[in-house]
């Protein structure tokens, strides 16, 4: 790919400012990549008309230098199709939303627009963000740009594939149990999920509201940080938004890396069967250690239950959130005799199998007689998981983990065994259940079979400064 794709957002901004680059140059570059590979990758559900995109690009260039409000101005981007963009189709990759258009902008989208980001289109995902491979989409699976026979990971499959393939300089996704970090890992890009409450959820279609966060998929942690600074902050439209000003990039610059301590749950990492995944993470830890950071062995005694707790909590919340798709208010309405059969038929025809499975599981976990046994118990263990991370962060500044215990499955392979797919989230759900920020970072080297390798970092809630300081230190000094 063109060397244009090696330049980070701050450098692009500098060149736009110096007129060494134009928005049109950036746009022609991504459109060329899209033309070359979108047909095989299927990263977009809605791609805006090429002429309209180019018109927008020229419009921005014509307003030079006024359009350059911030480092993200003029940069072409893509947005996961469970985030509202006013007057554009919002499908959540589901048949049930066919024909629906978002009546307003999500807060994160509004902020991007205020900064003159150039929106190209809406990306593919697992239906309602439920999945780990991108295959549960009504619009067909997205493929992994590294190898077309494999899944790109999900549920933000299209956003990750788009960034890897040079269709966009960064993309938004959503992360309820790992949906930004897992596809980022499998496609060799960076995936960042903030502290719960730091990016507004207003306009993000609800899956499991106590876990959902908008996340960022980018080419580097450095870029993800810049984008985060522009879409974070308190929002009165989201009652779970945290009253805190937007993040500032200067915050990570103040962190003294060498004073940080990294916690490593060695006993969890040892259990990873995929040797190359395990060794890559252990190597990263060694590099931090050699660079002078303190590394401590830590215990997260309840972390091994995280993925199971996640499934109970997420499906329970999903069963309630998805009750709004009734054939009356949004999108699809099946032809039926009366109101009850309209509900049944619309939901029966509109939802895919995985979404139905989750609604059934969640309804079961919340039903009388099982509530105490499943939902309440899951909430109690969730509390223990959070106490684990709280207590660990009294001693360490960051935790290093694998992103997933296994490499991406071949297309069609995982679908036969849903539980095997749930387990891909073994190391990611921990962050959502405890509300802490996490990032998945690729390494420069790949596995013997050509799969991407990488690791995951987590920090205490609201300490994105340390998360990005560590990530950037790794990118600049340790990855080579
Ligand atoms: N893979 C997880 C699931 O299937 C996580 C999804 C997500 O983060 N949206 O639920």
Coordinates of C-alpha atoms and ligand atoms in Angstrom, one line a residue:
X1 CA 0.0 0.0 0.0
X2 CA 0.9 3.6 -0.5
X3 CA 3.3 5.3 1.9
X4 CA 0.4 7.7 2.7
X5 CA -1.0 5.0 5.0
X6 CA 2.2 5.0 7.1
X7 CA 1.8 8.6 8.2
X8 CA -0.1 9.1 11.5
X9 CA -3.0 11.5 12.0
X10 CA -0.9 14.3 13.5
X11 CA 1.5 14.2 10.6
X12 CA -1.4 14.1 8.0
X13 CA -2.7 17.2 9.8
X14 CA 0.6 18.9 9.5
X15 CA 0.7 18.2 5.8
X16 CA -2.8 19.3 5.3
X17 CA -1.9 22.5 7.0
X18 CA 1.2 23.0 4.9
X19 CA -0.7 22.2 1.8
X20 CA 1.6 19.3 1.0
X21 CA -1.6 17.2 1.0
X22 CA -5.3 17.9 0.4
X23 CA -8.4 16.2 1.6
X24 CA -9.0 15.2 -2.0
X25 CA -5.6 13.3 -2.0
X26 CA -6.6 11.4 1.1
X27 CA -10.1 10.7 -0.3
X28 CA -8.8 9.5 -3.7
X29 CA -6.4 7.2 -1.8
X30 CA -9.1 5.5 0.2
X31 CA -11.5 5.3 -2.7
X32 CA -8.9 3.6 -4.8
X33 CA -8.4 1.0 -2.0
X34 CA -12.1 0.5 -1.7
X35 CA -12.5 0.0 -5.4
X36 CA -9.7 -2.6 -5.4
X37 CA -10.8 -4.7 -2.4
X38 CA -14.3 -4.0 -1.1
X39 CA -15.9 -6.6 -3.3
X40 CA -13.8 -9.4 -1.8
X41 CA -13.8 -8.0 1.8
X42 CA -17.4 -6.8 2.3
X43 CA -16.4 -4.3 4.9
X44 CA -19.2 -1.8 4.3
X45 CA -23.0 -2.1 4.6
X46 CA -23.6 1.4 3.3
X47 CA -21.0 3.2 1.3
X48 CA -21.8 6.7 0.3
X49 CA -21.9 7.7 -3.3
X50 CA -18.4 8.3 -4.6
X51 CA -19.3 11.6 -6.2
X52 CA -20.8 12.9 -3.0
X53 CA -17.7 11.9 -1.0
X54 CA -15.5 13.7 -3.5
X55 CA -17.7 16.7 -3.4
X56 CA -17.4 16.8 0.3
X57 CA -13.6 16.5 0.1
X58 CA -13.4 19.3 -2.5
X59 CA -15.8 21.4 -0.3
X60 CA -13.4 21.1 2.6
X61 CA -10.3 21.9 0.5
X62 CA -12.1 25.0 -0.7
X63 CA -12.5 26.1 2.9
X64 CA -8.8 25.9 3.6
X65 CA -7.6 26.7 6.2
X66 CA -10.9 27.3 8.1
X67 CA -12.0 23.7 7.9
X68 CA -8.9 22.6 9.9
X69 CA -10.5 22.7 13.3
X70 CA -8.5 19.9 14.8
X71 CA -6.1 17.0 13.8
X72 CA -9.0 14.9 12.7
X73 CA -10.4 17.4 10.2
X74 CA -10.5 16.2 6.7
X75 CA -9.6 12.6 7.4
X76 CA -11.7 9.9 5.8
X77 CA -13.4 7.5 8.3
X78 CA -15.9 4.7 8.6
X79 CA -18.5 4.0 11.3
X80 CA -19.9 0.7 12.5
X81 CA -23.5 0.3 11.5
X82 CA -24.9 0.2 15.0
X83 CA -24.0 3.9 15.5
X84 CA -26.5 6.5 14.3
X85 CA -25.6 8.9 11.5
X86 CA -28.5 11.2 10.7
X87 CA -30.5 10.4 7.6
X88 CA -28.3 7.3 6.8
X89 CA -29.6 3.8 7.0
X90 CA -28.9 2.2 10.4
X91 CA -29.2 -1.6 10.0
X92 CA -27.2 -3.2 12.8
X93 CA -26.6 -5.8 10.1
X94 CA -30.2 -7.0 10.8
X95 CA -33.1 -7.7 8.5
X96 CA -35.4 -6.3 11.2
X97 CA -34.1 -2.8 10.6
X98 CA -34.3 -2.8 6.8
X99 CA -35.6 0.6 5.6
X100 CA -34.8 2.4 8.9
X101 CA -32.9 5.6 8.8
X102 CA -31.3 7.2 11.8
X103 CA -33.2 10.4 12.8
X104 CA -30.3 12.0 14.6
X105 CA -26.5 11.8 15.0
X106 CA -24.9 9.8 17.8
X107 CA -23.0 12.2 20.1
X108 CA -19.6 10.7 18.9
X109 CA -20.7 11.2 15.3
X110 CA -21.8 14.8 16.0
X111 CA -18.4 15.5 17.5
X112 CA -16.7 14.0 14.4
X113 CA -18.8 16.1 12.1
X114 CA -18.1 19.3 14.1
X115 CA -14.4 18.5 13.6
X116 CA -15.0 18.1 9.8
X117 CA -14.1 14.4 9.7
X118 CA -15.0 13.0 6.3
X119 CA -17.5 10.1 6.6
X120 CA -17.4 7.4 4.0
X121 CA -19.9 4.9 5.1
X122 CA -21.2 2.4 7.6
X123 CA -19.4 -0.8 8.3
X124 CA -20.5 -4.4 8.6
X125 CA -20.9 -6.2 11.9
X126 CA -22.4 -9.2 13.6
X127 CA -26.1 -8.6 13.9
X128 CA -26.7 -6.2 16.8
X129 CA -23.0 -6.6 17.6
X130 CA -23.6 -10.2 18.8
X131 CA -20.7 -12.3 17.7
X132 CA -17.0 -12.7 17.5
X133 CA -16.4 -13.4 13.8
X134 CA -18.5 -11.0 11.7
X135 CA -20.3 -13.9 10.1
X136 CA -23.7 -13.2 11.8
X137 CA -24.5 -10.4 9.5
X138 CA -27.6 -10.2 7.3
X139 CA -25.4 -8.7 4.7
X140 CA -22.9 -11.5 4.6
X141 CA -19.6 -12.1 6.3
X142 CA -16.6 -9.7 6.1
X143 CA -13.4 -11.3 5.3
X144 CA -10.0 -10.9 6.9
X145 CA -7.7 -8.7 4.7
X146 CA -4.7 -10.7 5.8
X147 CA -6.2 -14.0 4.5
X148 CA -9.5 -14.2 2.8
X149 CA -10.2 -17.7 4.1
X150 CA -10.4 -16.5 7.7
X151 CA -12.8 -14.3 9.7
X152 CA -11.7 -10.8 10.6
X153 CA -13.1 -11.2 14.1
X154 CA -16.2 -9.5 15.4
X155 CA -18.4 -7.9 16.0
X156 CA -16.7 -4.7 14.6
X157 CA -15.6 -6.8 11.6
X158 CA -16.1 -4.2 8.9
X159 CA -14.4 -1.4 10.9
X160 CA -11.3 -3.5 11.5
X161 CA -11.1 -4.8 7.9
X162 CA -11.7 -1.3 6.6
X163 CA -8.8 0.2 8.6
X164 CA -6.4 -2.7 7.7
X165 CA -7.3 -2.5 4.0
X166 CA -6.8 1.3 3.8
X167 CA -10.5 2.0 3.2
X168 CA -10.4 4.5 6.1
X169 CA -7.7 6.1 8.3
X170 CA -9.6 5.0 11.4
X171 CA -13.1 3.7 12.3
X172 CA -15.5 3.6 15.1
X173 CA -16.7 0.3 16.5
X174 CA -18.5 -0.8 19.7
X175 CA -17.2 -3.0 22.4
X176 CA -19.5 -4.9 24.8
X177 CA -17.3 -7.9 25.4
X178 CA -14.4 -7.4 23.1
X179 CA -15.9 -6.4 19.8
X180 CA -13.3 -3.7 19.1
X181 CA -10.3 -5.5 20.5
X182 CA -10.8 -8.9 19.0
X183 CA -11.2 -7.9 15.3
X184 CA -8.3 -5.4 15.8
X185 CA -6.2 -8.3 16.9
X186 CA -7.2 -10.6 14.1
X187 CA -6.6 -8.0 11.4
X188 CA -3.4 -6.5 12.9
X189 CA -4.6 -3.0 13.8
X190 CA -5.2 -1.2 17.1
X191 CA -8.5 -1.5 19.0
X192 CA -9.3 0.7 22.0
X193 CA -12.2 0.6 24.4
X194 CA -12.5 3.4 26.9
X195 CA -13.6 3.5 30.5
X196 CA -17.3 2.9 30.8
X197 CA -18.9 6.3 30.6
X198 CA -16.1 8.3 28.9
X199 CA -17.6 8.2 25.4
X200 CA -21.3 8.9 25.2
X201 CA -23.5 5.9 24.2
X202 CA -26.2 8.3 22.9
X203 CA -26.9 7.1 19.4
X204 CA -25.2 3.7 19.8
X205 CA -27.8 1.0 19.5
X206 CA -28.1 -0.8 22.8
X207 CA -27.0 -4.4 23.1
X208 CA -26.1 -4.7 26.8
X209 CA -26.2 -1.3 28.3
X210 CA -24.1 -1.8 31.4
X211 CA -21.2 -3.1 29.1
X212 CA -21.5 -1.2 25.8
X213 CA -19.0 1.4 24.8
X214 CA -18.1 3.1 21.6
X215 CA -14.5 2.1 20.7
X216 CA -11.9 3.2 18.2
X217 CA -10.1 1.1 15.6
X218 CA -6.9 2.8 14.3
X219 CA -3.5 2.1 12.7
X220 CA -1.7 3.0 15.9
X221 CA -2.4 3.7 19.6
X222 CA -1.1 7.2 18.9
X223 CA -3.9 7.8 16.4
X224 CA -6.5 6.1 18.7
X225 CA -5.6 8.6 21.4
X226 CA -6.0 11.6 19.2
X227 CA -9.4 10.4 18.1
X228 CA -10.4 9.6 21.7
X229 CA -9.6 13.2 22.7
X230 CA -12.1 14.4 20.2
X231 CA -15.1 12.1 20.9
X232 CA -14.8 11.7 24.7
X233 CA -16.4 13.8 27.4
X234 CA -19.7 14.2 29.4
X235 CA -22.9 14.1 27.5
X236 CA -26.3 15.0 29.1
X237 CA -28.0 12.7 26.6
X238 CA -26.4 9.6 28.2
X239 CA -27.3 9.1 31.8
X240 CA -24.3 6.8 32.3
X241 CA -21.9 9.4 30.8
X242 CA -19.3 10.4 33.4
X243 CA -19.1 14.1 34.4
X244 CA -15.5 14.6 33.2
X245 CA -14.1 16.9 30.5
X246 CA -12.8 15.3 27.3
X247 CA -9.5 13.5 27.4
X248 CA -6.4 15.4 26.3
X249 CA -3.4 14.0 24.6
X250 CA -1.1 15.9 26.9
X251 CA -2.2 13.7 29.8
X252 CA -0.3 10.7 28.6
X253 CA 2.8 12.9 27.8
X254 CA 3.0 13.6 31.5
X255 CA 3.3 10.0 32.6
X256 CA 6.7 8.8 33.6
X257 CA 6.9 5.4 32.0
X258 CA 9.8 4.1 33.9
X259 CA 8.0 4.5 37.2
X260 CA 5.1 2.3 36.1
X261 CA 4.5 -1.2 37.3
X262 CA 2.9 -3.8 35.1
X263 CA 0.9 -6.7 36.5
X264 CA 0.9 -10.0 34.8
X265 CA -1.5 -12.8 35.6
X266 CA 1.0 -15.5 34.7
X267 CA -1.3 -18.3 35.8
X268 CA -4.0 -17.3 33.3
X269 CA -1.5 -16.8 30.5
X270 CA 0.1 -20.2 31.1
X271 CA -3.3 -21.8 30.3
X272 CA -3.3 -20.5 26.7
X273 CA -2.8 -23.5 24.5
X274 CA -1.8 -21.6 21.4
X275 CA 2.0 -21.4 22.0
X276 CA 2.7 -18.6 19.6
X277 CA 0.0 -16.4 21.2
X278 CA 1.3 -17.1 24.6
X279 CA 4.9 -16.6 23.7
X280 CA 4.2 -13.3 21.9
X281 CA 2.7 -11.9 25.1
X282 CA 5.5 -13.2 27.3
X283 CA 8.0 -11.6 25.0
X284 CA 6.2 -8.3 25.2
X285 CA 6.4 -8.5 29.0
X286 CA 10.1 -9.2 28.8
X287 CA 10.6 -6.1 26.6
X288 CA 8.8 -3.9 29.1
X289 CA 10.9 -5.4 31.9
X290 CA 14.2 -4.8 30.0
X291 CA 13.1 -1.3 29.4
X292 CA 13.2 -0.7 33.1
X293 CA 9.5 -1.2 34.1
X294 CA 8.6 -3.2 37.2
X295 CA 6.7 -6.4 36.4
X296 CA 4.7 -8.1 39.1
X297 CA 3.0 -11.5 39.1
X298 CA -0.7 -10.8 39.9
X299 CA -3.7 -12.9 40.7
X300 CA -7.2 -12.3 39.2
X301 CA -8.9 -15.2 40.9
X302 CA -12.3 -14.7 39.3
X303 CA -11.1 -13.7 35.8
X304 CA -11.6 -17.3 34.5
X305 CA -15.4 -16.9 35.1
X306 CA -15.6 -13.5 33.2
X307 CA -16.7 -14.9 29.9
X308 CA -19.5 -17.0 31.5
X309 CA -20.7 -14.1 33.7
X310 CA -20.6 -11.9 30.6
X311 CA -22.8 -14.3 28.7
X312 CA -25.5 -14.2 31.4
X313 CA -25.4 -10.4 31.9
X314 CA -25.1 -9.5 28.2
X315 CA -27.9 -11.9 27.1
X316 CA -30.2 -10.7 29.9
X317 CA -29.7 -7.1 29.0
X318 CA -30.0 -7.9 25.3
X319 CA -33.3 -9.7 25.8
X320 CA -34.7 -6.5 27.4
X321 CA -33.1 -4.0 25.0
X322 CA -34.3 -5.9 21.9
X323 CA -37.9 -6.0 22.9
X324 CA -38.3 -2.6 21.2
X325 CA -38.1 -4.3 17.7
X326 CA -41.8 -5.1 17.4
X327 CA -42.6 -4.4 13.8
X328 CA -44.4 -1.2 14.9
X329 CA -41.7 1.3 15.7
X330 CA -38.7 0.5 13.5
X331 CA -37.9 -1.0 10.1
X332 CA -39.4 -4.3 9.0
X333 CA -43.1 -5.1 9.5
X334 CA -44.2 -8.6 8.5
X335 CA -47.7 -9.0 7.0
X336 CA -50.0 -10.5 9.6
X337 CA -53.6 -10.6 10.7
X338 CA -53.5 -8.9 14.0
X339 CA -51.1 -7.1 16.4
X340 CA -49.8 -10.2 18.3
X341 CA -49.0 -12.1 15.1
X342 CA -47.4 -8.9 13.7
X343 CA -45.0 -9.0 16.7
X344 CA -44.3 -12.7 16.4
X345 CA -43.9 -12.8 12.6
X346 CA -41.7 -9.6 12.5
X347 CA -39.4 -10.9 15.1
X348 CA -39.4 -14.4 13.7
X349 CA -38.5 -13.2 10.3
X350 CA -36.4 -10.2 11.2
X351 CA -33.9 -11.6 13.7
X352 CA -31.1 -14.0 12.8
X353 CA -30.4 -17.3 14.7
X354 CA -27.7 -15.9 17.0
X355 CA -29.8 -12.9 18.1
X356 CA -32.7 -15.3 18.8
X357 CA -30.4 -17.5 20.8
X358 CA -29.3 -14.6 22.9
X359 CA -32.9 -13.4 23.5
X360 CA -33.9 -16.9 24.5
X361 CA -31.0 -17.3 26.8
X362 CA -31.5 -13.8 28.4
X363 CA -35.2 -14.3 28.8
X364 CA -34.5 -17.6 30.5
X365 CA -31.9 -16.1 32.9
X366 CA -34.3 -13.4 33.9
X367 CA -37.4 -15.6 34.4
X368 CA -39.0 -16.3 37.7
X369 CA -37.3 -19.3 39.4
X370 CA -34.1 -18.9 37.4
X371 CA -33.3 -15.2 38.2
X372 CA -31.6 -16.0 41.5
X373 CA -29.7 -18.9 40.0
X374 CA -28.4 -17.2 36.9
X375 CA -28.8 -13.4 36.7
X376 CA -28.3 -12.6 40.3
X377 CA -25.4 -15.0 40.7
X378 CA -23.8 -13.6 37.6
X379 CA -24.1 -10.1 39.1
X380 CA -22.4 -11.3 42.3
X381 CA -19.5 -12.8 40.4
X382 CA -19.3 -9.6 38.3
X383 CA -18.8 -7.8 41.6
X384 CA -16.0 -10.1 42.6
X385 CA -14.3 -9.7 39.2
X386 CA -14.4 -5.9 39.7
X387 CA -13.0 -6.3 43.2
X388 CA -10.2 -8.3 41.7
X389 CA -9.2 -5.6 39.3
X390 CA -9.7 -2.9 42.0
X391 CA -7.4 -4.6 44.3
X392 CA -4.7 -5.3 41.6
X393 CA -4.7 -1.6 40.6
X394 CA -3.6 -0.7 44.1
X395 CA -0.3 -2.3 43.3
X396 CA 0.1 -2.0 39.6
X397 CA -0.6 0.6 36.8
X398 CA -1.4 -1.7 34.0
X399 CA -2.3 -5.4 33.3
X400 CA -1.0 -7.3 30.3
X401 CA -3.0 -10.1 28.8
X402 CA -3.5 -11.9 25.5
X403 CA -6.4 -10.5 23.4
X404 CA -7.8 -13.9 22.7
X405 CA -6.6 -17.5 23.4
X406 CA -6.9 -18.5 19.8
X407 CA -6.2 -17.4 16.2
X408 CA -9.2 -16.5 13.9
X409 CA -11.3 -19.5 12.8
X410 CA -11.7 -20.2 9.1
X411 CA -14.9 -18.8 7.6
X412 CA -17.8 -21.1 8.4
X413 CA -15.8 -23.1 10.9
X414 CA -16.9 -21.4 14.2
X415 CA -20.5 -21.0 13.4
X416 CA -21.1 -24.8 13.9
X417 CA -20.1 -24.4 17.6
X418 CA -21.3 -21.1 19.2
X419 CA -19.7 -21.9 22.5
X420 CA -16.2 -22.1 20.9
X421 CA -16.9 -18.6 19.6
X422 CA -18.0 -17.3 23.0
X423 CA -14.6 -18.5 24.4
X424 CA -12.7 -16.2 22.0
X425 CA -13.7 -13.4 24.5
X426 CA -12.0 -15.1 27.5
X427 CA -9.6 -12.2 28.0
X428 CA -11.6 -9.3 26.8
X429 CA -14.8 -9.4 28.8
X430 CA -12.9 -8.7 32.0
X431 CA -12.5 -5.0 31.0
X432 CA -16.2 -4.6 30.2
X433 CA -17.4 -6.2 33.4
X434 CA -15.1 -4.0 35.5
X435 CA -15.7 -0.9 33.3
X436 CA -12.0 -0.3 32.8
X437 CA -10.2 0.9 29.6
X438 CA -8.4 -1.6 27.4
X439 CA -6.4 -1.7 24.2
X440 CA -5.3 -4.4 21.8
X441 CA -2.0 -3.8 20.1
X442 CA -0.5 -5.7 17.2
X443 CA 3.2 -6.8 17.0
X444 CA 5.3 -6.3 13.9
X445 CA 5.9 -10.0 13.6
X446 CA 3.4 -12.6 12.6
X447 CA 2.8 -16.3 13.5
X448 CA 4.4 -19.1 11.3
X449 CA 1.1 -19.4 9.5
X450 CA 0.9 -15.7 8.9
X451 CA -1.7 -14.8 11.6
X452 CA -1.4 -11.4 13.4
X453 CA 0.1 -11.5 16.9
X454 CA -0.5 -9.0 19.6
X455 CA -1.3 -8.3 23.2
X456 CA -3.8 -6.5 25.4
X457 CA -3.3 -3.8 28.0
X458 CA -5.7 -2.6 30.7
X459 CA -5.5 0.2 33.2
X460 CA -7.6 1.5 36.1
X461 CA -10.8 3.3 35.3
X462 CA -10.2 6.8 33.9
X463 CA -6.5 6.2 33.6
X464 CA -6.4 6.3 29.8
X465 CA -3.3 8.5 30.3
X466 CA -1.4 5.5 31.5
X467 CA -2.9 3.2 28.9
X468 CA -1.8 5.4 26.1
X469 CA 1.5 6.2 27.6
X470 CA 2.4 2.5 27.8
X471 CA 0.9 1.7 24.4
X472 CA 2.9 4.5 22.7
X473 CA 6.0 3.6 24.5
X474 CA 5.6 0.1 23.2
X475 CA 5.0 1.3 19.6
X476 CA 7.9 3.7 19.6
X477 CA 10.6 1.9 21.5
X478 CA 9.8 -1.8 22.0
X479 CA 8.2 -3.2 18.9
X480 CA 11.0 -4.3 16.6
Ligands
LIG1 N1 -18.1 -11.5 21.1 C1 -18.9 -11.0 22.1 C2 -20.3 -11.4 21.9 O1 -20.6 -12.2 21.1 C3 -18.8 -9.5 22.3 C4 -19.6 -8.7 21.4 C5 -19.4 -7.2 21.6 O2 -18.4 -6.8 22.2 N2 -20.3 -6.5 21.0 O3 -21.2 -11.0 22.6

